[in-house]
């Protein structure tokens, strides 16, 4: 009886030790959560899942932007130097504040999202513009009347060419 | 009692005699007196910054080694010798004057990051050489200096024209070129731009911008929250372009610099921390390095992020909102 008890104590002890070691081995995920789209953000699609067209940095404002496009937009701009995006193209310019990279002094990475701008081509030379800002991101109803200029700026960006 | 005395005496004599055993060329290390003037090695760097580097790094990373008396005792001298040999091979401040300003800056940023991660100076070294520890104040001094030399500057008009020409050439390239595998035998992976991007980086230290693309396996790992360790089959492609700063001070992509890959395979790449490392440079996509040992450079650089499975990039969490509402 005593032996069985000792045996059980031994098994439980090893089990606990194993669990403890197991816990120590599990490592934390290193997601950049603050720069991601959150559950409470009022976006219809997650632009971060689209393909990258190009990136820009505005050092004065301490921001960095990535222009994403859906397949129609991406396929067009990756082989054209003009910005005559075809019908069905969707562009998403996501702008983040920058933060210092805590694993590399000399680098900045995205922090929280400042705004998301969507340009949707509903027809030839017809496009709509949506702006999302705030925490959580919400569609801005009263957008600047000069938004057509902003569409031009967003659409005029060149593709990030590689060999 | 007599026997013990003889034994102690014997051990003492043996200890003195073995002190004549020294590593090859141990005497050739330049013994400089701690209090004497040292030869300035970093001519473009202020004296105050060089003094910090000298105190913490020069013993192993320059030809101006200052051996302490205890460094010369066997068997410590063999450990010291290997540290100096490896240290000089990895980074030798005595060779800095042959480098251009970009290379000097890159190596200083690299060295500072090694110090910030606590990897350098080696804890075993500072244990015996307490004066070599870098204080937080000194780290701050180096940071301020490096920030001052990496201020953003407008790109000159000739370079902007060159970037434009390159853009049109690459955009028009209809036939994909034949790319040689890297010297560690990794084949080039085209079409990585069709993958999802997990982050972007503004590298003001070397004036480049990077997009980090991830293949479907990596994206799936992100969706399921299992990225540490990353699963086998994960591939990252990190493409880098020079920063082009226009008159309106917006930074855009300039010329293409390189693309690097990390390919996870715990069996195939067991000897290189479970990752296959690859880099192709320039528009010709030339495999990096002169031999397969270039991977040591990758591994050494990524060592401080071992806790994140050697991946520097903190990926965007793509899982939170992944479909139409």
CSV table of C-alpha atoms in Angstrom, one decimal:
chain,number,residue,atom,x,y,z
A,1,UNK,CA,0.0,0.0,0.0
A,2,UNK,CA,2.8,2.3,1.0
A,3,UNK,CA,4.7,1.5,-2.1
A,4,UNK,CA,1.7,2.3,-4.3
A,5,UNK,CA,1.3,5.6,-2.5
A,6,UNK,CA,5.0,6.4,-3.0
A,7,UNK,CA,4.7,5.5,-6.6
A,8,UNK,CA,1.7,7.8,-7.0
A,9,UNK,CA,3.5,10.7,-5.3
A,10,UNK,CA,6.5,10.1,-7.6
A,11,UNK,CA,4.3,10.1,-10.8
A,12,UNK,CA,2.4,13.2,-9.6
A,13,UNK,CA,5.7,15.0,-8.9
A,14,UNK,CA,7.1,14.1,-12.3
A,15,UNK,CA,3.9,15.2,-13.9
A,16,UNK,CA,4.0,18.6,-12.1
A,17,UNK,CA,7.6,19.0,-13.1
A,18,UNK,CA,6.8,18.2,-16.7
A,19,UNK,CA,4.0,20.7,-16.7
A,20,UNK,CA,6.2,23.4,-15.2
A,21,UNK,CA,8.9,22.7,-17.7
A,22,UNK,CA,6.2,22.7,-20.4
A,23,UNK,CA,5.0,26.1,-19.3
A,24,UNK,CA,8.5,27.5,-19.3
A,25,UNK,CA,9.0,26.3,-22.9
A,26,UNK,CA,5.9,27.9,-24.3
A,27,UNK,CA,6.9,31.2,-25.8
A,28,UNK,CA,5.0,34.4,-26.3
A,29,UNK,CA,3.7,35.5,-29.7
A,30,UNK,CA,5.2,38.7,-30.9
A,31,UNK,CA,2.3,40.2,-32.7
A,32,UNK,CA,2.2,43.9,-33.4
A,33,UNK,CA,-1.3,44.2,-32.1
A,34,UNK,CA,-1.5,47.9,-31.8
A,35,UNK,CA,-0.9,48.3,-35.6
A,36,UNK,CA,-3.5,45.7,-36.6
A,37,UNK,CA,-7.1,46.1,-37.5
A,38,UNK,CA,-9.2,45.5,-34.3
A,39,UNK,CA,-12.6,43.8,-33.8
A,40,UNK,CA,-14.2,47.1,-33.0
A,41,UNK,CA,-13.0,48.9,-36.1
A,42,UNK,CA,-15.9,49.6,-38.5
A,43,UNK,CA,-14.2,48.4,-41.7
A,44,UNK,CA,-16.1,46.2,-44.2
A,45,UNK,CA,-12.9,44.4,-45.2
A,46,UNK,CA,-9.5,44.0,-43.7
A,47,UNK,CA,-7.2,46.0,-46.0
A,48,UNK,CA,-4.1,44.3,-44.4
A,49,UNK,CA,-5.1,41.1,-46.2
A,50,UNK,CA,-4.8,42.7,-49.6
A,51,UNK,CA,-1.6,42.9,-51.7
A,52,UNK,CA,1.0,45.6,-51.2
A,53,UNK,CA,1.4,48.1,-54.0
A,54,UNK,CA,3.9,50.4,-52.3
A,55,UNK,CA,4.9,52.1,-49.1
A,56,UNK,CA,5.7,55.7,-48.1
A,57,UNK,CA,6.9,57.5,-45.0
A,58,UNK,CA,6.1,61.0,-43.9
A,59,UNK,CA,8.9,61.8,-41.4
A,60,UNK,CA,7.5,65.2,-40.5
A,61,UNK,CA,4.3,63.6,-39.3
A,62,UNK,CA,6.0,60.5,-38.0
A,63,UNK,CA,3.8,58.3,-40.0
A,64,UNK,CA,4.2,55.5,-42.5
A,65,UNK,CA,1.7,54.3,-45.1
A,66,UNK,CA,1.2,51.2,-47.1
A,67,UNK,CA,-1.0,51.2,-50.2
A,68,UNK,CA,-2.8,47.9,-50.7
A,69,UNK,CA,-4.9,46.9,-53.7
A,70,UNK,CA,-7.4,44.1,-54.4
A,71,UNK,CA,-6.4,41.7,-57.2
A,72,UNK,CA,-7.8,43.8,-60.0
A,73,UNK,CA,-5.9,46.9,-58.8
A,74,UNK,CA,-2.7,45.0,-58.1
A,75,UNK,CA,-2.7,43.2,-61.4
A,76,UNK,CA,-3.1,46.5,-63.2
A,77,UNK,CA,-0.6,48.6,-61.4
A,78,UNK,CA,2.1,45.9,-61.3
A,79,UNK,CA,2.3,46.2,-65.1
A,80,UNK,CA,1.2,49.8,-65.8
A,81,UNK,CA,2.9,53.1,-65.2
A,82,UNK,CA,-0.3,55.1,-65.4
A,83,UNK,CA,-3.0,55.3,-62.8
A,84,UNK,CA,-6.0,54.4,-64.9
A,85,UNK,CA,-7.2,51.7,-62.6
A,86,UNK,CA,-10.0,49.5,-64.2
A,87,UNK,CA,-13.5,49.1,-62.9
A,88,UNK,CA,-13.6,46.9,-59.8
A,89,UNK,CA,-10.3,48.1,-58.5
A,90,UNK,CA,-10.1,48.9,-54.8
A,91,UNK,CA,-7.2,50.7,-53.2
A,92,UNK,CA,-6.6,51.0,-49.5
A,93,UNK,CA,-4.1,53.4,-48.1
A,94,UNK,CA,-3.4,52.6,-44.5
A,95,UNK,CA,-1.4,55.1,-42.5
A,96,UNK,CA,0.2,54.3,-39.2
A,97,UNK,CA,2.0,56.4,-36.6
A,98,UNK,CA,5.5,55.1,-36.3
A,99,UNK,CA,7.2,53.6,-33.3
A,100,UNK,CA,10.8,52.7,-32.6
A,101,UNK,CA,11.5,49.0,-33.2
A,102,UNK,CA,12.4,47.7,-29.8
A,103,UNK,CA,14.5,44.9,-31.3
A,104,UNK,CA,16.6,47.1,-33.6
A,105,UNK,CA,17.8,50.6,-32.8
A,106,UNK,CA,17.8,52.3,-36.2
A,107,UNK,CA,14.4,51.1,-37.4
A,108,UNK,CA,10.8,52.3,-37.1
A,109,UNK,CA,7.8,50.1,-37.4
A,110,UNK,CA,4.0,50.7,-37.6
A,111,UNK,CA,2.3,51.7,-34.3
A,112,UNK,CA,-1.5,52.5,-34.2
A,113,UNK,CA,-3.5,53.2,-37.3
A,114,UNK,CA,-4.1,56.9,-37.9
A,115,UNK,CA,-6.4,56.4,-40.9
A,116,UNK,CA,-7.6,54.1,-43.7
A,117,UNK,CA,-8.5,55.6,-47.0
A,118,UNK,CA,-10.4,53.6,-49.5
A,119,UNK,CA,-10.7,54.4,-53.2
A,120,UNK,CA,-13.2,52.2,-55.1
A,121,UNK,CA,-13.4,52.3,-58.9
A,122,UNK,CA,-17.1,51.9,-59.7
A,123,UNK,CA,-16.7,52.7,-63.4
A,124,UNK,CA,-14.3,54.1,-66.0
A,125,UNK,CA,-12.9,57.2,-64.4
A,126,UNK,CA,-15.5,57.0,-61.7
A,127,UNK,CA,-14.3,56.4,-58.2
A,128,UNK,CA,-15.5,56.8,-54.6
A,129,UNK,CA,-13.5,57.8,-51.6
A,130,UNK,CA,-14.0,56.7,-48.0
A,131,UNK,CA,-12.1,57.7,-45.0
A,132,UNK,CA,-11.9,55.9,-41.6
A,133,UNK,CA,-10.3,57.4,-38.6
A,134,UNK,CA,-10.4,57.3,-34.8
A,135,UNK,CA,-10.2,54.6,-32.1
A,136,UNK,CA,-11.9,52.4,-33.1
A,137,UNK,CA,-11.8,53.3,-36.8
A,138,UNK,CA,-15.0,54.8,-37.9
A,139,UNK,CA,-16.1,56.1,-41.3
A,140,UNK,CA,-15.8,59.9,-41.5
A,141,UNK,CA,-19.0,61.2,-42.9
A,142,UNK,CA,-18.1,64.8,-43.6
A,143,UNK,CA,-14.9,64.3,-45.7
A,144,UNK,CA,-12.9,67.2,-47.1
A,145,UNK,CA,-14.3,68.5,-50.4
A,146,UNK,CA,-10.9,68.2,-51.9
A,147,UNK,CA,-11.0,64.4,-51.7
A,148,UNK,CA,-10.6,64.1,-55.5
A,149,UNK,CA,-7.1,65.4,-55.1
A,150,UNK,CA,-6.5,62.8,-52.5
A,151,UNK,CA,-7.7,60.1,-54.9
A,152,UNK,CA,-5.2,61.4,-57.4
A,153,UNK,CA,-2.4,61.3,-54.9
A,154,UNK,CA,-3.2,57.8,-53.8
A,155,UNK,CA,-3.7,56.5,-57.3
A,156,UNK,CA,-0.5,58.1,-58.7
A,157,UNK,CA,1.8,56.0,-56.6
A,158,UNK,CA,4.1,53.7,-58.5
A,159,UNK,CA,4.3,50.0,-57.9
A,160,UNK,CA,7.1,48.7,-55.7
A,161,UNK,CA,9.0,47.1,-58.6
A,162,UNK,CA,11.5,44.3,-58.0
A,163,UNK,CA,13.7,42.4,-60.5
B,1,UNK,CA,52.7,15.5,6.3
B,2,UNK,CA,55.9,15.5,4.3
B,3,UNK,CA,54.1,13.9,1.5
B,4,UNK,CA,51.5,16.6,1.4
B,5,UNK,CA,54.2,19.3,1.3
B,6,UNK,CA,55.8,17.5,-1.6
B,7,UNK,CA,52.5,17.3,-3.4
B,8,UNK,CA,51.8,21.0,-2.9
B,9,UNK,CA,55.3,21.9,-4.1
B,10,UNK,CA,54.9,19.6,-7.1
B,11,UNK,CA,51.6,21.2,-8.0
B,12,UNK,CA,53.1,24.7,-7.7
B,13,UNK,CA,56.1,23.8,-9.8
B,14,UNK,CA,53.8,22.2,-12.4
B,15,UNK,CA,51.6,25.2,-12.4
B,16,UNK,CA,54.5,27.6,-13.0
B,17,UNK,CA,55.9,25.3,-15.7
B,18,UNK,CA,52.7,25.1,-17.6
B,19,UNK,CA,52.5,28.8,-17.7
B,20,UNK,CA,55.0,28.6,-20.6
B,21,UNK,CA,52.3,26.9,-22.7
B,22,UNK,CA,50.7,29.6,-24.7
B,23,UNK,CA,48.4,29.8,-27.6
B,24,UNK,CA,50.0,30.5,-31.0
B,25,UNK,CA,51.0,34.1,-31.5
B,26,UNK,CA,49.6,35.0,-28.1
B,27,UNK,CA,52.6,37.4,-27.6
B,28,UNK,CA,51.8,39.2,-30.8
B,29,UNK,CA,48.7,40.9,-29.3
B,30,UNK,CA,49.6,44.5,-28.9
B,31,UNK,CA,49.9,45.0,-25.2
B,32,UNK,CA,48.8,48.6,-24.5
B,33,UNK,CA,49.0,50.1,-21.1
B,34,UNK,CA,45.6,51.0,-19.8
B,35,UNK,CA,46.6,54.5,-18.9
B,36,UNK,CA,48.6,55.2,-22.0
B,37,UNK,CA,47.4,56.9,-25.2
B,38,UNK,CA,45.8,54.5,-27.7
B,39,UNK,CA,45.9,55.0,-31.4
B,40,UNK,CA,42.7,56.5,-32.7
B,41,UNK,CA,41.1,54.0,-35.0
B,42,UNK,CA,37.8,55.6,-35.8
B,43,UNK,CA,38.9,58.9,-37.4
B,44,UNK,CA,35.3,60.0,-38.3
B,45,UNK,CA,33.9,59.3,-34.8
B,46,UNK,CA,34.2,61.8,-31.9
B,47,UNK,CA,36.8,60.9,-29.3
B,48,UNK,CA,34.1,60.6,-26.5
B,49,UNK,CA,32.3,57.9,-28.5
B,50,UNK,CA,35.5,56.1,-29.5
B,51,UNK,CA,36.6,56.0,-25.8
B,52,UNK,CA,33.4,54.1,-24.9
B,53,UNK,CA,34.0,51.6,-27.7
B,54,UNK,CA,37.7,51.3,-26.9
B,55,UNK,CA,36.9,50.5,-23.2
B,56,UNK,CA,34.3,47.9,-24.0
B,57,UNK,CA,35.2,46.4,-27.4
B,58,UNK,CA,38.8,47.0,-28.4
B,59,UNK,CA,40.3,44.1,-26.4
B,60,UNK,CA,38.6,41.6,-28.7
B,61,UNK,CA,37.5,43.7,-31.7
B,62,UNK,CA,40.7,45.6,-32.6
B,63,UNK,CA,44.4,45.1,-32.9
B,64,UNK,CA,44.8,47.1,-29.7
B,65,UNK,CA,44.3,44.4,-27.1
B,66,UNK,CA,45.0,45.3,-23.5
B,67,UNK,CA,45.7,42.0,-21.8
B,68,UNK,CA,45.4,42.0,-18.0
B,69,UNK,CA,47.7,39.9,-15.9
B,70,UNK,CA,45.0,37.3,-15.3
B,71,UNK,CA,44.3,37.0,-19.0
B,72,UNK,CA,47.8,35.5,-19.4
B,73,UNK,CA,47.3,32.6,-16.9
B,74,UNK,CA,46.7,29.2,-18.3
B,75,UNK,CA,44.0,28.0,-19.0
B,76,UNK,CA,42.4,31.5,-19.2
B,77,UNK,CA,44.8,32.5,-21.9
B,78,UNK,CA,43.4,29.9,-24.3
B,79,UNK,CA,39.8,31.2,-23.7
B,80,UNK,CA,41.0,34.8,-24.1
B,81,UNK,CA,42.9,33.8,-27.3
B,82,UNK,CA,39.8,32.2,-28.9
B,83,UNK,CA,37.7,35.3,-27.9
B,84,UNK,CA,40.2,37.6,-29.5
B,85,UNK,CA,40.5,35.5,-32.7
B,86,UNK,CA,36.8,35.2,-33.1
B,87,UNK,CA,36.2,38.8,-32.1
B,88,UNK,CA,38.6,40.2,-34.6
B,89,UNK,CA,37.2,38.0,-37.3
B,90,UNK,CA,33.7,39.1,-36.7
B,91,UNK,CA,34.4,42.8,-36.4
B,92,UNK,CA,37.8,44.6,-36.2
B,93,UNK,CA,37.7,48.3,-35.5
B,94,UNK,CA,41.4,48.5,-36.6
B,95,UNK,CA,40.1,48.1,-40.2
B,96,UNK,CA,37.5,50.8,-40.0
B,97,UNK,CA,39.5,53.4,-41.9
B,98,UNK,CA,39.3,51.2,-45.0
B,99,UNK,CA,35.5,51.3,-44.9
B,100,UNK,CA,33.3,54.0,-46.4
B,101,UNK,CA,31.0,56.1,-44.3
B,102,UNK,CA,27.9,53.9,-45.0
B,103,UNK,CA,29.8,50.8,-43.9
B,104,UNK,CA,31.1,52.5,-40.8
B,105,UNK,CA,27.6,53.6,-39.8
B,106,UNK,CA,26.2,50.1,-40.5
B,107,UNK,CA,28.8,48.5,-38.3
B,108,UNK,CA,28.3,51.0,-35.5
B,109,UNK,CA,24.5,50.5,-35.5
B,110,UNK,CA,25.1,46.7,-35.5
B,111,UNK,CA,27.5,47.0,-32.6
B,112,UNK,CA,25.1,49.2,-30.6
B,113,UNK,CA,22.3,46.7,-31.2
B,114,UNK,CA,24.5,43.9,-29.9
B,115,UNK,CA,25.2,46.0,-26.8
B,116,UNK,CA,21.5,46.8,-26.3
B,117,UNK,CA,20.5,43.2,-26.5
B,118,UNK,CA,23.0,42.4,-23.8
B,119,UNK,CA,24.9,40.1,-26.0
B,120,UNK,CA,28.0,42.3,-26.1
B,121,UNK,CA,30.4,42.8,-24.4
B,122,UNK,CA,30.2,39.1,-23.4
B,123,UNK,CA,29.0,38.7,-19.8
B,124,UNK,CA,31.9,36.4,-19.1
B,125,UNK,CA,34.3,39.1,-20.2
B,126,UNK,CA,32.7,41.9,-18.2
B,127,UNK,CA,32.7,39.6,-15.1
B,128,UNK,CA,36.5,39.8,-15.1
B,129,UNK,CA,36.8,43.2,-16.7
B,130,UNK,CA,34.2,45.2,-14.9
B,131,UNK,CA,35.4,48.5,-16.4
B,132,UNK,CA,34.3,47.3,-19.8
B,133,UNK,CA,30.6,47.3,-19.0
B,134,UNK,CA,28.7,49.9,-21.0
B,135,UNK,CA,26.6,52.1,-18.8
B,136,UNK,CA,23.1,53.2,-19.8
B,137,UNK,CA,24.5,56.8,-20.0
B,138,UNK,CA,27.1,55.6,-22.5
B,139,UNK,CA,24.5,53.7,-24.5
B,140,UNK,CA,22.5,56.9,-24.7
B,141,UNK,CA,25.6,58.8,-25.8
B,142,UNK,CA,26.1,56.4,-28.7
B,143,UNK,CA,22.5,56.5,-29.6
B,144,UNK,CA,22.5,60.3,-29.8
B,145,UNK,CA,25.6,60.2,-32.0
B,146,UNK,CA,24.2,57.6,-34.4
B,147,UNK,CA,20.9,59.6,-34.7
B,148,UNK,CA,23.0,62.6,-35.6
B,149,UNK,CA,24.7,60.9,-38.4
B,150,UNK,CA,21.6,59.3,-39.8
B,151,UNK,CA,19.6,62.4,-40.4
B,152,UNK,CA,17.3,62.2,-43.5
B,153,UNK,CA,18.6,64.0,-46.5
B,154,UNK,CA,16.9,64.9,-49.8
B,155,UNK,CA,17.8,62.5,-52.6
B,156,UNK,CA,19.8,64.2,-55.4
B,157,UNK,CA,18.1,64.7,-58.7
B,158,UNK,CA,20.4,62.4,-60.6
B,159,UNK,CA,19.6,59.5,-58.3
B,160,UNK,CA,15.9,60.3,-58.7
B,161,UNK,CA,16.3,60.0,-62.5
B,162,UNK,CA,18.2,56.8,-62.1
B,163,UNK,CA,15.4,55.4,-59.9
B,164,UNK,CA,12.9,56.4,-62.5
B,165,UNK,CA,14.8,54.6,-65.2
B,166,UNK,CA,15.1,51.5,-63.1
B,167,UNK,CA,11.3,51.6,-62.3
B,168,UNK,CA,10.4,51.6,-66.0
B,169,UNK,CA,12.9,48.9,-66.8
B,170,UNK,CA,11.7,46.6,-64.1
B,171,UNK,CA,8.0,47.3,-64.9
B,172,UNK,CA,8.6,46.4,-68.5
B,173,UNK,CA,10.5,43.2,-67.8
B,174,UNK,CA,8.3,40.6,-69.3
B,175,UNK,CA,10.6,37.6,-69.0
B,176,UNK,CA,11.7,36.6,-65.6
B,177,UNK,CA,15.5,36.2,-65.4
B,178,UNK,CA,17.3,33.0,-64.4
B,179,UNK,CA,18.4,33.4,-60.8
B,180,UNK,CA,21.3,31.4,-59.5
B,181,UNK,CA,20.7,29.6,-56.2
B,182,UNK,CA,22.5,30.9,-53.1
B,183,UNK,CA,25.8,29.4,-52.0
B,184,UNK,CA,24.1,27.3,-49.4
B,185,UNK,CA,21.9,25.8,-52.1
B,186,UNK,CA,18.6,27.7,-51.7
B,187,UNK,CA,16.7,28.3,-54.9
B,188,UNK,CA,15.2,31.7,-55.6
B,189,UNK,CA,11.5,32.0,-54.9
B,190,UNK,CA,9.7,34.3,-57.4
B,191,UNK,CA,6.3,36.0,-57.1
B,192,UNK,CA,6.7,36.7,-53.3
B,193,UNK,CA,4.9,40.1,-54.0
B,194,UNK,CA,1.7,38.1,-54.4
B,195,UNK,CA,2.0,37.0,-50.8
B,196,UNK,CA,0.4,39.0,-47.9
B,197,UNK,CA,2.6,41.5,-46.1
B,198,UNK,CA,3.1,41.1,-42.4
B,199,UNK,CA,4.9,44.4,-41.8
B,200,UNK,CA,7.0,47.2,-43.1
B,201,UNK,CA,10.1,48.8,-41.7
B,202,UNK,CA,11.6,52.2,-42.0
B,203,UNK,CA,15.3,51.6,-41.6
B,204,UNK,CA,16.6,55.1,-41.1
B,205,UNK,CA,20.0,53.6,-40.0
B,206,UNK,CA,20.8,52.6,-43.6
B,207,UNK,CA,18.2,54.7,-45.4
B,208,UNK,CA,16.1,51.7,-46.6
B,209,UNK,CA,12.5,50.6,-46.6
B,210,UNK,CA,11.4,47.0,-46.3
B,211,UNK,CA,8.3,45.0,-46.9
B,212,UNK,CA,8.1,41.7,-45.2
B,213,UNK,CA,6.0,39.2,-47.2
B,214,UNK,CA,4.8,35.9,-45.8
B,215,UNK,CA,3.7,32.8,-47.6
B,216,UNK,CA,0.4,31.0,-46.9
B,217,UNK,CA,1.9,28.7,-44.2
B,218,UNK,CA,3.0,31.7,-42.2
B,219,UNK,CA,-0.3,33.5,-42.7
B,220,UNK,CA,-2.1,30.4,-41.5
B,221,UNK,CA,0.1,30.4,-38.4
B,222,UNK,CA,-0.8,34.0,-37.8
B,223,UNK,CA,-4.5,33.2,-38.1
B,224,UNK,CA,-4.2,30.3,-35.6
B,225,UNK,CA,-2.0,32.3,-33.3
B,226,UNK,CA,0.9,29.8,-33.5
B,227,UNK,CA,3.9,31.8,-34.5
B,228,UNK,CA,6.4,30.9,-31.8
B,229,UNK,CA,7.8,28.7,-33.1
B,230,UNK,CA,6.8,29.3,-36.7
B,231,UNK,CA,5.7,26.1,-38.3
B,232,UNK,CA,7.7,24.2,-40.9
B,233,UNK,CA,7.1,25.5,-44.4
B,234,UNK,CA,7.0,29.1,-43.2
B,235,UNK,CA,8.7,31.4,-45.7
B,236,UNK,CA,9.4,35.1,-45.3
B,237,UNK,CA,10.6,37.3,-48.1
B,238,UNK,CA,12.0,40.7,-47.0
B,239,UNK,CA,12.4,43.1,-49.9
B,240,UNK,CA,14.4,46.3,-49.4
B,241,UNK,CA,14.5,49.5,-51.4
B,242,UNK,CA,16.6,52.6,-50.9
B,243,UNK,CA,14.6,55.6,-49.5
B,244,UNK,CA,14.0,58.3,-52.0
B,245,UNK,CA,13.2,61.6,-50.3
B,246,UNK,CA,11.4,64.1,-52.6
B,247,UNK,CA,11.2,67.9,-52.3
B,248,UNK,CA,8.0,67.6,-50.4
B,249,UNK,CA,9.9,65.4,-47.9
B,250,UNK,CA,7.8,62.3,-48.5
B,251,UNK,CA,9.9,59.2,-48.6
B,252,UNK,CA,9.2,56.8,-51.5
B,253,UNK,CA,10.8,53.7,-52.7
B,254,UNK,CA,14.0,54.3,-54.6
B,255,UNK,CA,16.2,51.6,-56.2
B,256,UNK,CA,15.8,48.0,-55.3
B,257,UNK,CA,18.5,46.8,-52.9
B,258,UNK,CA,17.9,43.1,-52.1
B,259,UNK,CA,15.5,40.4,-51.2
B,260,UNK,CA,16.1,38.0,-48.3
B,261,UNK,CA,14.3,34.8,-47.3
B,262,UNK,CA,13.9,32.8,-44.2
B,263,UNK,CA,12.6,29.3,-44.8
B,264,UNK,CA,11.6,27.2,-41.8
B,265,UNK,CA,12.5,23.5,-41.9
B,266,UNK,CA,13.6,22.0,-38.6
B,267,UNK,CA,15.1,19.0,-40.3
B,268,UNK,CA,16.7,20.4,-43.4
B,269,UNK,CA,18.1,23.4,-41.7
B,270,UNK,CA,18.7,21.9,-38.2
B,271,UNK,CA,22.3,23.2,-38.2
B,272,UNK,CA,21.3,26.8,-38.9
B,273,UNK,CA,18.7,27.3,-36.2
B,274,UNK,CA,16.0,25.6,-38.2
B,275,UNK,CA,15.9,28.3,-40.8
B,276,UNK,CA,17.3,28.4,-44.4
B,277,UNK,CA,18.8,31.8,-45.0
B,278,UNK,CA,19.1,33.4,-48.4
B,279,UNK,CA,19.8,36.8,-49.9
B,280,UNK,CA,19.9,38.0,-53.5
B,281,UNK,CA,21.2,41.5,-54.2
B,282,UNK,CA,20.7,44.2,-56.8
B,283,UNK,CA,18.7,44.1,-60.1
B,284,UNK,CA,20.9,41.1,-61.2
B,285,UNK,CA,19.7,39.2,-58.1
B,286,UNK,CA,23.2,38.1,-57.3
B,287,UNK,CA,23.5,35.5,-54.6
B,288,UNK,CA,25.0,37.0,-51.5
B,289,UNK,CA,28.4,36.1,-50.0
B,290,UNK,CA,31.6,34.4,-51.2
B,291,UNK,CA,30.8,31.0,-49.8
B,292,UNK,CA,28.1,29.1,-47.9
B,293,UNK,CA,29.4,30.5,-44.6
B,294,UNK,CA,27.6,33.8,-45.2
B,295,UNK,CA,24.7,32.2,-43.2
B,296,UNK,CA,26.8,32.7,-40.1
B,297,UNK,CA,26.3,36.4,-40.6
B,298,UNK,CA,22.5,35.9,-40.7
B,299,UNK,CA,22.5,33.7,-37.6
B,300,UNK,CA,24.7,36.1,-35.6
B,301,UNK,CA,22.6,39.0,-36.5
B,302,UNK,CA,19.3,37.2,-35.6
B,303,UNK,CA,20.7,35.7,-32.3
B,304,UNK,CA,19.2,38.5,-30.1
B,305,UNK,CA,15.6,37.5,-31.3
B,306,UNK,CA,16.1,33.8,-30.5
B,307,UNK,CA,13.1,34.1,-28.1
B,308,UNK,CA,10.9,35.0,-31.2
B,309,UNK,CA,12.2,32.0,-33.2
B,310,UNK,CA,14.9,34.3,-34.7
B,311,UNK,CA,12.4,36.5,-36.5
B,312,UNK,CA,12.9,40.3,-36.0
B,313,UNK,CA,9.5,41.2,-37.5
B,314,UNK,CA,6.6,41.6,-35.1
B,315,UNK,CA,3.8,40.7,-37.6
B,316,UNK,CA,0.5,42.5,-37.9
B,317,UNK,CA,-2.2,40.3,-36.5
B,318,UNK,CA,-4.2,39.5,-39.7
B,319,UNK,CA,-6.7,37.4,-37.8
B,320,UNK,CA,-8.8,40.0,-36.1
B,321,UNK,CA,-10.9,41.1,-39.1
B,322,UNK,CA,-10.4,38.6,-41.9
B,323,UNK,CA,-13.6,38.6,-43.9
B,324,UNK,CA,-16.4,40.8,-45.0
B,325,UNK,CA,-18.8,41.7,-42.2
